[in-house]
Amino acid sequence: MALATRGIPAAEILGMLAGDWHCGYDPVAHRTAPQCTPLATQLLHAAGLAYAEQRRGRETVVLALCGDGATSEGDFHEALNFAAVFHAPVVFLVQNNGFAISVPLARQTVAPSLAHKGVGYGIGSEQVDGNDPVAMMGILDEAVHFAREGNGPVLVEAHTYRLDSHTNADDASRYRDSAEVEDWLARDPIARLRTYLRRENRIDDDFEAQLNAEAETQAAALRAEMNIERATDPTELFRYVFAEPTPQLREQLADVEAELAAESEEIDR
């Protein structure tokens, strides 16, 4: 969802899952860093980028996202410390959904909150109901303004919950009770926002029907696009490692090209 708000097409967002090595979208065009699989490494990138933009005299504010599990990584603490020391204009948004895969928050930290970790580094820190879109927009607007005004980084801890298992290889019933999930289902942010907009007469049945139809059309188009077989070029493995390829890379590239040529000749026969 965060990537979608940057205007990145859905098929490009899912490109990495389809095997696109370059993350699926153009980071420069969308001013959005590549998706990061290793936990918390993106936070260091964000702190460095924010500091570089500050040195250039630009008003850029960098938003870095991570989960509660990432706060247990050393990179998280290094990023916060660097950002605080160098007064980098970066907002760290921590999505606290209660579990780092199967490890509950109580087994990750004894701090009163994850926001307290920011306080420990001298960073302005806030907590917010992550299931309240209006509250989220309000607190993040304030955080961006605070950082842009030269006050240094901000850490925002958004409290939410992971309703499903971590992945389809995970069985969440092994480490949490179903009653806990049912309790959080009642706090579904989409249902809450729908109730609010209905009460304020901002939406009606016709609007919802139109929205659902548009969503189905977009989903069908996305499924079709993701099922298109992507062309692959094995030589790209060597093309962007260094600006000037090393002798070893040239040798490896030549070996691959020779193997591809041999396979092509075999197919032609």
Coordinates of N, CA and C in Angstrom, one line a residue, residues 97-99 104-105 160-163 172 175-187:
N97 N 2.9 -4.8 14.8 CA 1.7 -5.7 14.7 C 1.8 -6.8 15.7
G98 N 2.7 -6.7 16.7 CA 2.7 -7.6 17.8 C 3.6 -8.9 17.6
F99 N 4.0 -9.2 16.4 CA 4.8 -10.4 16.2 C 5.9 -10.2 15.1
P104 N 6.4 -13.0 19.8 CA 5.6 -11.9 20.3 C 6.5 -10.7 20.8
L105 N 5.9 -9.5 20.8 CA 6.7 -8.3 21.2 C 7.3 -8.5 22.6
T160 N -0.9 -1.9 15.6 CA -1.8 -2.6 14.8 C -1.7 -4.1 15.1
Y161 N -2.2 -4.9 14.2 CA -2.2 -6.4 14.4 C -2.1 -7.1 13.1
R162 N -1.4 -8.2 13.1 CA -1.3 -9.0 11.9 C -2.4 -10.1 12.0
L163 N -3.5 -10.0 11.2 CA -4.6 -10.9 11.3 C -4.3 -12.3 10.8
A172 N 0.0 -19.6 12.3 CA 0.0 -18.7 13.4 C -0.7 -19.3 14.6
Y175 N 1.3 -20.2 17.9 CA 1.8 -19.2 18.8 C 0.9 -18.1 19.3
R176 N -0.4 -18.2 18.9 CA -1.4 -17.2 19.4 C -2.8 -17.8 19.4
D177 N -3.6 -17.3 20.2 CA -5.0 -17.8 20.4 C -5.9 -17.1 19.5
S178 N -6.9 -17.9 19.0 CA -7.9 -17.4 18.0 C -8.7 -16.3 18.6
A179 N -9.0 -16.3 19.9 CA -9.8 -15.3 20.5 C -9.1 -13.9 20.4
E180 N -7.8 -13.9 20.4 CA -7.0 -12.7 20.2 C -7.2 -12.1 18.9
V181 N -7.3 -13.0 17.9 CA -7.5 -12.5 16.5 C -8.9 -12.0 16.3
E182 N -9.9 -12.6 16.9 CA -11.3 -12.2 16.8 C -11.4 -10.8 17.4
D183 N -10.7 -10.6 18.5 CA -10.8 -9.2 19.2 C -10.3 -8.1 18.2
W184 N -9.2 -8.4 17.5 CA -8.6 -7.4 16.6 C -9.4 -7.3 15.3
L185 N -10.1 -8.3 15.0 CA -11.0 -8.2 13.8 C -12.0 -7.1 13.9
A186 N -12.5 -6.9 15.1 CA -13.4 -5.8 15.4 C -12.8 -4.4 15.2
R187 N -11.5 -4.4 15.2 CA -10.8 -3.1 15.0 C -10.3 -2.9 13.6

